[in-house]
Coordinates of C-alpha atoms and ligand atoms in Angstrom, one line a residue:
M1489 CA 138.7 90.0 97.1
S1490 CA 137.7 92.1 94.1
H1491 CA 137.5 95.8 94.8
N1492 CA 133.8 95.8 94.1
R1493 CA 133.1 93.1 96.7
Y1494 CA 132.3 93.9 100.3
D1495 CA 131.2 92.2 103.4
V1496 CA 128.1 94.4 103.8
I1497 CA 126.4 96.7 101.3
I1498 CA 123.9 99.2 102.8
I1499 CA 121.6 100.9 100.3
G1500 CA 120.3 104.2 101.6
T1501 CA 121.8 106.4 104.4
G1502 CA 118.7 107.6 106.2
A1503 CA 117.3 106.8 109.7
G1504 CA 117.7 103.0 109.0
G1505 CA 120.8 102.8 106.9
G1506 CA 122.9 105.6 108.6
T1507 CA 122.3 104.2 112.0
L1508 CA 123.2 100.7 110.8
A1509 CA 126.4 102.0 109.3
R1510 CA 127.5 103.5 112.6
K1511 CA 126.8 100.4 114.4
L1512 CA 128.6 98.1 112.1
A1513 CA 131.6 100.4 111.4
P1514 CA 133.7 99.3 114.4
T1515 CA 133.6 95.7 113.3
G1516 CA 136.3 96.3 110.6
K1517 CA 134.2 94.6 108.0
R1518 CA 134.4 96.2 104.6
I1519 CA 131.2 98.2 104.3
L1520 CA 129.8 100.1 101.3
L1521 CA 127.2 102.7 101.6
L1522 CA 125.3 103.5 98.3
E1523 CA 123.3 106.6 98.4
R1524 CA 121.4 108.0 95.5
G1525 CA 121.6 111.6 96.8
E1526 CA 124.4 113.9 97.6
N1527 CA 125.4 115.7 100.8
V1528 CA 123.1 118.6 101.4
P1529 CA 125.2 121.7 100.5
R1530 CA 125.8 123.9 103.5
E1531 CA 124.5 127.3 102.3
K1532 CA 122.3 130.1 103.7
D1533 CA 119.3 128.7 101.8
N1534 CA 119.2 125.8 104.3
W1535 CA 117.4 128.2 106.6
N1536 CA 115.6 130.2 104.0
S1537 CA 111.8 129.4 104.2
R1538 CA 111.1 130.7 100.8
A1539 CA 113.7 128.3 99.1
V1540 CA 112.7 125.4 101.2
N1541 CA 108.9 125.8 101.4
L1542 CA 108.0 127.6 98.3
E1543 CA 110.6 126.5 95.8
G1544 CA 111.1 123.1 97.2
K1545 CA 114.9 123.5 96.6
Y1546 CA 116.1 120.3 98.5
Q1547 CA 113.1 118.1 97.6
T1548 CA 113.3 115.5 95.0
K1549 CA 112.0 116.5 91.6
E1550 CA 111.0 112.8 90.8
V1551 CA 107.4 112.4 89.7
W1552 CA 105.4 109.5 91.0
R1553 CA 101.7 108.7 90.1
D1554 CA 98.6 108.3 92.2
R1555 CA 96.0 105.6 91.7
N1556 CA 94.3 107.6 89.1
G1557 CA 97.5 108.0 87.1
K1558 CA 97.9 111.7 88.1
D1559 CA 101.3 113.2 88.8
L1560 CA 102.4 113.0 92.4
H1561 CA 105.3 115.2 93.6
P1562 CA 106.5 113.6 96.7
H1563 CA 107.6 115.6 99.7
T1564 CA 110.8 113.5 100.2
N1565 CA 114.5 114.0 100.1
Y1566 CA 117.2 112.1 98.5
C1567 CA 120.5 112.9 100.3
V1568 CA 123.1 111.7 102.7
G1569 CA 121.1 111.2 105.9
G1570 CA 117.8 110.7 104.1
N1571 CA 114.8 112.4 105.4
T1572 CA 116.4 112.9 108.8
K1573 CA 118.3 115.8 107.3
F1574 CA 114.9 117.7 107.2
Y1575 CA 113.0 116.0 110.0
G1576 CA 111.6 117.8 113.1
A1577 CA 113.7 115.3 115.3
A1578 CA 110.7 114.5 117.5
L1579 CA 112.1 111.2 118.7
F1580 CA 109.4 108.9 120.3
R1581 CA 109.5 105.4 121.3
L1582 CA 106.3 103.5 120.4
R1583 CA 104.0 102.8 123.2
K1584 CA 104.2 99.4 124.9
E1585 CA 100.7 98.7 123.7
D1586 CA 101.5 99.5 120.1
F1587 CA 103.5 96.2 119.9
G1588 CA 100.2 94.3 120.6
E1589 CA 96.9 94.2 118.8
I1590 CA 94.8 97.3 119.3
R1591 CA 91.2 97.8 118.5
H1592 CA 90.5 101.0 116.5
H1593 CA 87.2 102.5 115.3
G1594 CA 88.1 101.5 111.7
G1595 CA 89.5 98.0 112.5
V1596 CA 92.3 96.2 114.2
S1597 CA 95.9 97.4 114.3
P1598 CA 97.9 94.1 114.3
A1599 CA 100.5 93.1 116.7
W1600 CA 104.2 93.0 116.1
P1601 CA 106.2 89.9 116.1
I1602 CA 108.5 91.3 118.7
R1603 CA 107.6 92.9 122.0
Y1604 CA 108.4 96.3 123.4
D1605 CA 111.0 94.7 125.7
D1606 CA 113.0 93.3 122.8
L1607 CA 113.5 96.8 121.5
E1608 CA 113.8 98.7 124.8
P1609 CA 117.6 98.5 125.1
Y1610 CA 117.9 99.6 121.5
Y1611 CA 115.6 102.5 122.1
G1612 CA 117.9 103.6 124.9
A1613 CA 121.0 103.2 122.7
A1614 CA 119.3 105.2 119.9
E1615 CA 118.4 107.9 122.3
Q1616 CA 122.0 108.2 123.4
I1617 CA 123.2 108.4 119.8
Y1618 CA 120.6 110.8 118.7
H1619 CA 120.9 113.1 121.8
V1620 CA 117.3 112.9 122.8
H1621 CA 116.2 115.5 125.3
G1622 CA 113.2 114.6 127.4
Q1623 CA 111.7 114.3 130.8
R1624 CA 110.8 110.9 132.2
G1625 CA 107.4 110.4 133.8
E1626 CA 105.6 113.4 132.2
D1627 CA 103.9 111.5 129.3
P1628 CA 101.3 109.3 130.7
T1629 CA 101.7 106.8 127.8
D1630 CA 105.5 106.7 127.8
P1631 CA 106.5 103.0 128.0
P1632 CA 108.7 101.8 130.8
R1633 CA 112.3 102.8 130.3
K1634 CA 115.5 101.3 131.9
C1635 CA 117.4 104.5 131.5
E1636 CA 116.7 108.2 131.8
F1637 CA 116.6 110.5 128.7
P1638 CA 120.3 111.3 128.0
Y1639 CA 119.5 115.1 128.0
P1640 CA 117.1 117.3 129.9
A1641 CA 113.8 118.3 128.2
V1642 CA 114.0 121.3 125.8
T1643 CA 112.2 124.2 127.7
H1644 CA 109.1 125.9 126.4
E1645 CA 109.1 129.5 125.3
P1646 CA 106.4 131.6 127.2
R1647 CA 103.5 131.2 124.9
I1648 CA 103.9 127.4 124.8
Q1649 CA 104.5 127.3 128.7
H1650 CA 101.3 129.3 128.9
L1651 CA 99.5 126.7 126.9
A1652 CA 101.0 123.8 128.8
E1653 CA 99.8 125.3 132.0
D1654 CA 96.3 125.7 130.5
F1655 CA 96.1 122.1 129.4
A1656 CA 97.4 121.0 132.9
A1657 CA 94.6 123.1 134.5
Q1658 CA 92.0 121.3 132.2
G1659 CA 93.2 118.1 133.7
L1660 CA 95.4 117.0 130.9
K1661 CA 99.1 115.8 130.9
P1662 CA 101.0 117.9 128.5
F1663 CA 104.7 116.9 128.3
H1664 CA 108.0 118.0 126.7
T1665 CA 108.3 116.5 123.3
P1666 CA 111.5 114.2 123.2
L1667 CA 113.8 116.1 120.8
G1668 CA 117.1 115.2 119.0
V1669 CA 119.0 118.5 119.0
M1670 CA 122.4 119.2 120.2
L1671 CA 121.3 121.9 122.6
D1672 CA 122.8 123.0 125.8
E1673 CA 120.5 125.5 127.4
N1674 CA 122.9 126.2 130.3
D1675 CA 125.8 127.2 128.1
S1676 CA 124.7 129.0 125.0
R1677 CA 128.4 129.7 124.1
K1678 CA 129.1 125.9 123.9
S1679 CA 125.7 124.8 122.5
K1680 CA 125.9 123.7 118.9
C1681 CA 122.1 124.3 118.6
I1682 CA 120.9 127.9 118.7
R1683 CA 117.1 127.0 118.9
C1684 CA 116.2 128.8 115.6
G1685 CA 112.8 128.9 113.9
T1686 CA 113.9 126.9 110.9
C1687 CA 114.3 123.3 112.2
D1688 CA 111.4 121.1 111.2
G1689 CA 111.5 120.7 107.5
F1690 CA 114.8 122.4 107.1
A1691 CA 118.4 121.0 107.1
C1692 CA 120.4 122.4 110.0
L1693 CA 123.1 124.8 108.8
V1694 CA 125.2 124.4 111.9
G1695 CA 125.0 120.6 112.0
A1696 CA 123.3 120.6 115.4
K1697 CA 120.3 118.5 114.5
A1698 CA 120.6 114.9 115.5
D1699 CA 120.3 113.4 112.0
A1700 CA 121.7 110.3 110.3
Q1701 CA 124.4 112.1 108.5
V1702 CA 125.8 113.9 111.3
L1703 CA 125.5 111.0 113.9
G1704 CA 125.3 107.9 111.6
V1705 CA 127.2 108.3 108.5
D1706 CA 129.9 110.8 109.4
P1707 CA 131.0 108.8 112.5
A1708 CA 131.0 105.6 110.4
L1709 CA 133.2 107.2 107.7
E1710 CA 135.9 107.8 110.2
F1711 CA 136.6 104.1 110.0
P1712 CA 138.9 103.2 107.1
N1713 CA 136.8 100.0 106.3
V1714 CA 133.6 102.2 105.4
T1715 CA 133.1 103.6 102.0
L1716 CA 130.3 105.9 100.9
L1717 CA 129.3 106.4 97.2
T1718 CA 126.9 109.3 96.6
G1719 CA 125.0 109.8 93.4
A1720 CA 124.8 106.0 93.4
K1721 CA 121.3 105.0 92.7
V1722 CA 120.6 101.3 93.0
E1723 CA 118.6 100.2 90.1
R1724 CA 118.2 96.5 90.6
L1725 CA 119.3 93.5 92.8
E1726 CA 120.2 90.4 90.9
T1727 CA 120.2 86.9 92.5
S1728 CA 122.2 83.9 92.1
P1729 CA 120.6 81.2 89.7
S1730 CA 119.0 79.6 92.8
G1731 CA 117.4 82.8 93.7
R1732 CA 118.5 82.3 97.3
E1733 CA 121.0 85.1 97.5
I1734 CA 121.7 88.6 96.1
A1735 CA 124.7 88.1 93.6
K1736 CA 124.9 91.7 92.3
V1737 CA 123.8 95.1 93.2
I1738 CA 123.3 97.2 90.0
V1739 CA 124.0 100.8 90.3
S1740 CA 123.8 103.8 88.1
R1741 CA 126.3 106.5 89.1
G1742 CA 127.3 109.5 87.0
G1743 CA 125.5 108.1 83.9
R1744 CA 127.5 104.8 84.1
R1745 CA 126.4 101.4 85.2
E1746 CA 128.3 99.8 88.0
E1747 CA 128.1 96.4 89.8
F1748 CA 128.9 95.5 93.4
A1749 CA 128.6 92.4 95.3
G1750 CA 128.2 91.9 99.1
D1751 CA 128.0 89.0 101.5
I1752 CA 125.2 90.9 103.1
V1753 CA 122.9 93.4 101.3
V1754 CA 120.7 95.8 103.3
C1755 CA 118.1 97.7 101.7
S1756 CA 117.2 100.9 103.5
C1757 CA 115.8 103.3 100.8
G1758 CA 112.7 104.3 102.7
A1759 CA 109.5 102.3 102.6
I1760 CA 108.4 103.4 99.2
N1761 CA 111.7 103.2 97.4
S1762 CA 112.8 99.8 99.1
A1763 CA 109.5 98.3 98.0
S1764 CA 109.8 99.6 94.4
L1765 CA 113.4 98.4 94.3
L1766 CA 112.4 94.8 95.3
L1767 CA 109.5 94.9 92.7
R1768 CA 111.8 96.2 90.1
S1769 CA 114.1 93.3 90.8
A1770 CA 111.6 90.6 89.8
N1771 CA 113.3 87.6 88.0
D1772 CA 112.3 84.0 87.1
R1773 CA 112.9 82.9 90.7
H1774 CA 111.0 85.8 92.1
P1775 CA 108.4 86.5 89.4
R1776 CA 106.3 88.9 91.7
G1777 CA 109.2 90.8 92.8
L1778 CA 112.3 89.9 94.9
A1779 CA 111.4 88.2 98.2
N1780 CA 107.8 88.5 97.4
G1781 CA 106.3 85.0 97.4
S1782 CA 103.9 86.2 100.0
D1783 CA 102.7 89.1 97.7
V1784 CA 103.0 91.6 100.6
V1785 CA 106.0 93.6 99.1
G1786 CA 104.5 97.0 98.3
R1787 CA 101.3 96.4 100.2
H1788 CA 100.0 97.8 103.5
Y1789 CA 101.5 101.2 102.9
M1790 CA 100.9 103.4 105.8
G1791 CA 101.9 107.1 106.4
H1792 CA 99.8 108.2 109.3
I1793 CA 96.6 110.4 109.2
N1794 CA 98.4 113.7 109.8
S1795 CA 97.1 117.2 109.7
V1796 CA 98.3 120.7 110.6
M1797 CA 95.8 122.7 112.6
M1798 CA 96.5 126.4 112.9
A1799 CA 94.8 127.8 116.0
I1800 CA 94.7 131.5 115.4
S1801 CA 93.8 134.0 118.1
K1802 CA 94.2 137.6 118.9
C1803 CA 97.0 136.4 121.1
P1804 CA 100.3 136.7 119.2
N1805 CA 102.7 133.8 119.1
P1806 CA 106.2 135.0 119.0
T1807 CA 107.6 131.5 119.7
V1808 CA 110.7 130.8 117.7
F1809 CA 111.2 127.1 118.6
Q1810 CA 107.7 125.8 118.8
K1811 CA 108.1 122.0 118.7
T1812 CA 108.5 121.5 122.5
L1813 CA 105.0 120.4 123.6
S1814 CA 102.9 117.3 123.1
L1815 CA 99.8 115.8 124.5
N1816 CA 99.0 112.0 124.5
D1817 CA 95.8 112.1 126.7
F1818 CA 93.8 110.8 123.7
Y1819 CA 96.4 108.3 122.3
G1820 CA 94.5 105.3 123.6
P1821 CA 90.9 104.8 124.7
S1822 CA 89.9 107.6 127.1
S1823 CA 86.8 108.7 129.0
D1824 CA 85.9 110.7 125.9
W1825 CA 85.9 107.6 123.5
E1826 CA 86.4 104.0 123.7
F1827 CA 88.9 104.0 120.7
P1828 CA 92.3 105.6 120.2
M1829 CA 92.3 109.2 118.6
G1830 CA 95.8 109.9 118.4
H1831 CA 98.7 112.2 119.3
I1832 CA 98.9 116.0 119.4
S1833 CA 102.1 118.0 119.0
F1834 CA 103.5 120.9 117.1
V1835 CA 105.1 121.6 113.8
G1836 CA 107.9 124.2 113.6
K1837 CA 106.5 127.7 113.8
L1838 CA 104.8 128.5 110.4
D1839 CA 105.7 131.7 108.5
V1840 CA 104.4 133.5 105.6
D1841 CA 106.2 131.4 103.0
A1842 CA 105.2 128.1 104.5
L1843 CA 101.6 129.4 104.4
R1844 CA 102.1 130.6 101.0
A1845 CA 103.1 127.0 99.9
G1846 CA 99.8 125.7 101.1
A1847 CA 97.4 128.5 100.8
P1848 CA 94.9 129.2 98.0
A1849 CA 96.7 131.8 95.6
I1850 CA 93.9 134.3 96.4
A1851 CA 95.0 134.8 100.0
P1852 CA 96.6 138.1 100.3
G1853 CA 100.2 138.3 101.8
F1854 CA 99.1 140.5 104.8
V1855 CA 96.4 138.0 105.9
L1856 CA 99.0 135.2 105.8
E1857 CA 101.3 137.3 107.9
T1858 CA 98.7 138.1 110.5
M1859 CA 97.8 134.4 110.6
A1860 CA 101.4 133.4 111.0
N1861 CA 102.1 135.9 113.7
H1862 CA 99.1 134.7 115.8
S1863 CA 98.8 131.1 115.2
L1864 CA 99.8 128.0 117.3
D1865 CA 100.6 125.3 114.7
F1866 CA 99.5 121.9 115.9
W1867 CA 100.5 118.6 114.3
L1868 CA 97.8 115.9 114.7
T1869 CA 98.7 112.3 114.1
S1870 CA 96.3 109.3 114.1
E1871 CA 97.0 105.8 113.2
D1872 CA 96.2 104.4 109.7
L1873 CA 95.6 100.7 109.4
P1874 CA 97.6 98.4 107.1
D1875 CA 95.3 97.8 104.1
P1876 CA 96.6 95.4 101.5
N1877 CA 95.1 97.6 98.8
N1878 CA 97.2 100.6 99.9
R1879 CA 100.3 99.8 98.0
V1880 CA 103.3 100.8 96.1
T1881 CA 103.4 99.3 92.4
L1882 CA 105.3 100.3 89.3
D1883 CA 103.9 101.5 86.1
R1884 CA 105.0 100.2 82.7
E1885 CA 107.9 102.6 82.6
G1886 CA 109.0 101.5 86.2
N1887 CA 107.7 104.7 87.8
I1888 CA 106.4 104.6 91.3
V1889 CA 102.6 104.4 91.7
L1890 CA 101.1 105.1 95.2
N1891 CA 97.7 103.7 95.6
Y1892 CA 96.2 104.9 99.0
K1893 CA 92.8 105.2 100.3
V1894 CA 92.7 106.7 103.9
N1895 CA 91.0 104.5 106.6
N1896 CA 90.3 104.7 110.3
E1897 CA 89.4 108.4 110.0
E1898 CA 86.9 108.9 112.8
G1899 CA 89.5 109.1 115.5
H1900 CA 91.3 111.8 113.7
R1901 CA 88.1 113.8 113.3
R1902 CA 87.5 113.5 116.9
L1903 CA 91.0 114.5 117.8
H1904 CA 90.6 117.7 115.8
A1905 CA 87.2 118.5 117.5
K1906 CA 88.8 117.7 121.0
L1907 CA 91.6 120.1 120.4
K1908 CA 89.3 122.9 119.2
E1909 CA 87.2 122.5 122.2
L1910 CA 90.2 122.6 124.5
L1911 CA 91.5 125.6 122.9
K1912 CA 88.3 127.5 123.3
Q1913 CA 88.7 127.2 127.0
Q1914 CA 92.2 128.7 127.2
R1915 CA 92.9 131.6 129.5
A1916 CA 94.0 135.0 128.2
C1917 CA 97.6 134.5 127.3
G1918 CA 98.9 137.7 128.9
I1919 CA 101.1 138.5 126.0
H1920 CA 100.6 142.1 125.2
G1921 CA 97.3 142.0 127.2
H1922 CA 95.5 140.1 124.5
D1923 CA 92.5 137.7 125.3
C1924 CA 92.7 134.4 123.6
H1925 CA 89.1 133.7 124.0
Q1926 CA 88.0 136.3 121.7
G1927 CA 88.2 135.6 118.0
L1928 CA 90.0 132.3 118.5
F1929 CA 89.2 130.1 115.6
A1930 CA 90.9 127.2 113.9
R1931 CA 91.9 127.1 110.4
N1932 CA 93.6 124.3 108.6
L1933 CA 96.7 124.9 106.6
F1934 CA 95.8 122.4 103.8
V1935 CA 92.5 122.5 102.2
G1936 CA 90.6 119.6 103.3
D1937 CA 92.4 119.4 106.5
R1938 CA 95.0 116.8 105.9
I1939 CA 98.5 116.5 104.8
P1940 CA 98.0 115.3 101.1
L1941 CA 99.1 111.9 99.8
A1942 CA 102.3 113.6 98.4
G1943 CA 103.4 114.1 102.2
V1944 CA 105.0 110.8 102.5
A1945 CA 107.2 111.8 105.5
H1946 CA 106.1 108.9 107.7
Q1947 CA 105.9 106.2 105.1
N1948 CA 106.1 102.6 106.5
G1949 CA 104.7 99.1 106.2
T1950 CA 105.5 98.1 102.7
I1951 CA 107.8 95.1 103.5
R1952 CA 106.4 93.9 106.8
F1953 CA 108.2 91.6 109.1
G1954 CA 106.7 88.6 110.8
H1955 CA 106.9 84.9 111.7
D1956 CA 104.9 83.7 108.8
P1957 CA 106.4 83.7 105.2
K1958 CA 103.0 83.6 103.8
T1959 CA 101.9 86.9 105.5
S1960 CA 105.3 88.8 105.7
A1961 CA 108.3 89.3 103.5
L1962 CA 110.9 89.6 106.4
D1963 CA 111.6 87.4 109.3
I1964 CA 111.9 88.9 112.8
N1965 CA 115.6 89.8 112.2
C1966 CA 114.4 91.8 109.1
K1967 CA 116.0 89.2 106.8
A1968 CA 114.0 88.4 103.6
H1969 CA 112.3 85.0 104.2
E1970 CA 113.2 84.0 100.8
V1971 CA 116.6 85.4 100.3
D1972 CA 119.6 84.5 102.7
N1973 CA 121.7 87.6 102.4
L1974 CA 119.0 90.4 102.1
Y1975 CA 117.8 92.6 104.9
V1976 CA 115.7 95.6 105.1
V1977 CA 116.1 98.2 107.9
D1978 CA 114.1 101.3 107.0
G1979 CA 110.5 101.9 107.9
S1980 CA 109.2 99.2 105.6
F1981 CA 109.2 96.5 108.3
F1982 CA 106.4 98.2 110.4
P1983 CA 103.4 95.8 110.6
S1984 CA 101.4 98.8 112.1
S1985 CA 102.1 102.4 112.1
A1986 CA 101.2 103.5 115.7
A1987 CA 100.5 107.1 116.0
V1988 CA 103.8 108.7 117.0
N1989 CA 106.7 109.7 114.7
P1990 CA 108.5 106.7 113.3
A1991 CA 112.2 107.6 113.2
L1992 CA 113.4 106.6 116.7
T1993 CA 111.8 103.2 116.1
I1994 CA 113.6 102.8 112.8
M1995 CA 116.9 103.7 114.3
A1996 CA 116.4 101.4 117.3
N1997 CA 115.5 98.5 115.1
A1998 CA 118.6 99.3 112.9
L1999 CA 120.7 98.9 116.0
R2000 CA 118.9 95.6 116.8
V2001 CA 119.4 94.2 113.4
G2002 CA 123.0 95.4 113.6
D2003 CA 123.5 93.1 116.7
H2004 CA 122.1 90.3 114.7
L2005 CA 124.4 91.0 111.8
I2006 CA 127.5 91.2 114.0
E2007 CA 126.8 87.9 115.3
R2008 CA 126.2 86.5 111.9
L2009 CA 129.4 88.0 110.4
G2010 CA 131.4 86.6 113.2
Ligands
LIG1298 C1 109.8 117.4 107.0 C2 109.9 116.1 107.7 C3 109.7 116.1 109.0 C4 109.8 114.9 109.8 N1 109.8 115.0 111.2 C5 109.9 113.8 111.9 C6 110.1 113.9 113.3 O1 109.9 115.0 114.0 N2 110.2 112.7 113.9 C7 110.2 111.4 113.3 O2 110.3 110.4 113.9 N3 110.1 111.4 112.0 C8 110.1 112.6 111.2 N4 110.1 112.6 109.9 C9 110.1 111.2 109.3 C10 111.5 110.7 109.3 O3 112.4 111.5 108.6 C11 111.5 109.2 108.5 O4 110.7 108.4 109.3 C12 112.8 108.6 108.5 O5 113.9 109.4 107.9 C13 112.6 107.4 107.6 O6 113.9 106.6 107.7 P1 114.2 105.5 106.6 O7 115.5 105.0 106.9 O8 113.0 104.7 106.4 O9 114.2 106.4 105.2 P2 115.0 107.7 104.8 O10 115.5 108.5 106.0 O11 114.1 108.4 103.8 O12 116.3 107.2 104.0 C14 116.2 106.5 102.8 C15 117.5 106.9 102.1 O13 117.7 106.0 100.9 C16 118.1 106.7 99.8 N5 117.7 106.0 98.6 C17 116.3 105.8 98.1 N6 116.3 105.0 97.0 C18 117.5 104.7 96.8 C19 118.2 103.9 95.7 N7 117.4 103.3 94.8 N8 119.6 103.8 95.8 C20 120.3 104.4 96.7 N9 119.8 105.1 97.7 C21 118.4 105.3 97.7 C22 117.4 108.0 99.9 O14 118.1 109.1 99.2 C23 117.6 108.2 101.4 O15 118.8 108.8 101.8 C24 110.0 113.7 109.1 C25 110.2 113.7 107.7 C26 110.1 114.9 107.0 C27 110.3 114.8 105.5
LIG1299 S1 120.2 125.3 115.2 FE1 119.0 123.8 116.5 S2 116.9 124.5 116.1 FE2 118.2 125.4 114.4 S3 118.0 123.9 112.8 FE3 119.9 123.4 113.9 S4 119.2 121.8 115.5 FE4 117.3 122.9 114.6

């Protein structure tokens, strides 16, 4: 076997690729991981809000274009572990209903070609690997689970506990957000996680976040049959003359072109980069892009309708680790509305530098500081629907173009209004005797409410899986219908986006595809 030939090549080491690497490593097969980024350096700036939020130190400097040809500076990270290095580690299963067709105000969210039950055991396995802390039975929409959460729920700090009690008094069912952190609240001496205020959006300086580097790639690399090349950007996939298999993986590394071959090639570059790689790999046999006879590659881009809502009151919010509470009472149809609105949770506690990064330049520092000290910083997620015209394409120079027009917005608007209404009915928080009723008002972090297009954190849908090769690019094992040795295991395969965070579903699916590959490889 040539030294550049492997049994399996995995491109990208994020939630999908990193998890698959861990799953396949014990097989003894020769596995190559190709990652365009480097390891995130461990340094004090990991936890420096100014460096992270204002200077964008770890974010890619790559420039994409929007549909008007304007520059787009994507909030995405190229590194070992992918975006999980920076994620908030809220690790949700999709709801059982999310796998079926759902009627929304803006249209229909299509069914998946697999059922929740097909993924259930893999959700359980992914929760084990990624140290998920949670409390069974609290979330009214939580799908049936065969096993308990592997770790107890992360407790609320007093301000959040107070809010949870208020929500409960209003007849709602607040619950503890399932979180992937290596926290032991009973033994702080032994706990890797210190419950700091710089988790969501930051890399963990002490390696206590359950990310795909620490818990996917690193354990895989303990096996001698697994090799990782960093700074290795895959430029193109070349097929055999028949077009039925990938013959060469073309990589640029350190300014040089290198070629690798794999019996199996798994693309896991994130939904936008995987689609662009397939489009860039067009050839005579695949004129519209690799594995794209259906013309769906790059289409149906989804990224959720997300906003940050700061609810600012006289009541101070001294919470350090804020992301412990969620609300799914409006996830599906409710007595308030016949259609789904979405999911309410928290971002990490915002500070002055985070606000400065999103605030108009005229806002004086002391105003931002007061806001940050008093705000509850909610994260609202609603489902966006797969529109074929929302798509990733390439411009003439091969740069990524992201064409997206938001849809299904009414539910999100109502979710905002509902949360504001609920917050107006809160009790005095009792912290320093302040009354939350007075002066409570809601302000949005981003002008115009929403996380802008550049916020591609929840990207998915661009290489959907399905039974029909005319309407999907991947089969139900996430193998390309048209290429026998090509698989995709990042967020691209989603036929619909649901309205909870995507990473656990990507991880669980990678484990499912891993089982299929183990069987195939024999
Ligand atoms: C700030 C932030 C907070 C988030 N919080 C949450 C959360 O709380 N819960 C949740 O579920 N999700 C969260 N997410 C989203 C979550 O991180 C993603 O859904 C998940 O990482 C996607 O996994 P993936 O495998 O599709 O892609 P990624 O994790 O993005 O991995 C793709 C990898 O491919 C590499 N790559 C790309 N192109 C190439 C190429 N051409 N050659 C070689 N390598 C390449 C990239 O460098 C990267 O390592 C958050 C994301 C961000 C940015
Ligand atoms: S120590 Fe815990 S809270 Fe802080 S970044 Fe690491 S995992 Fe997150």
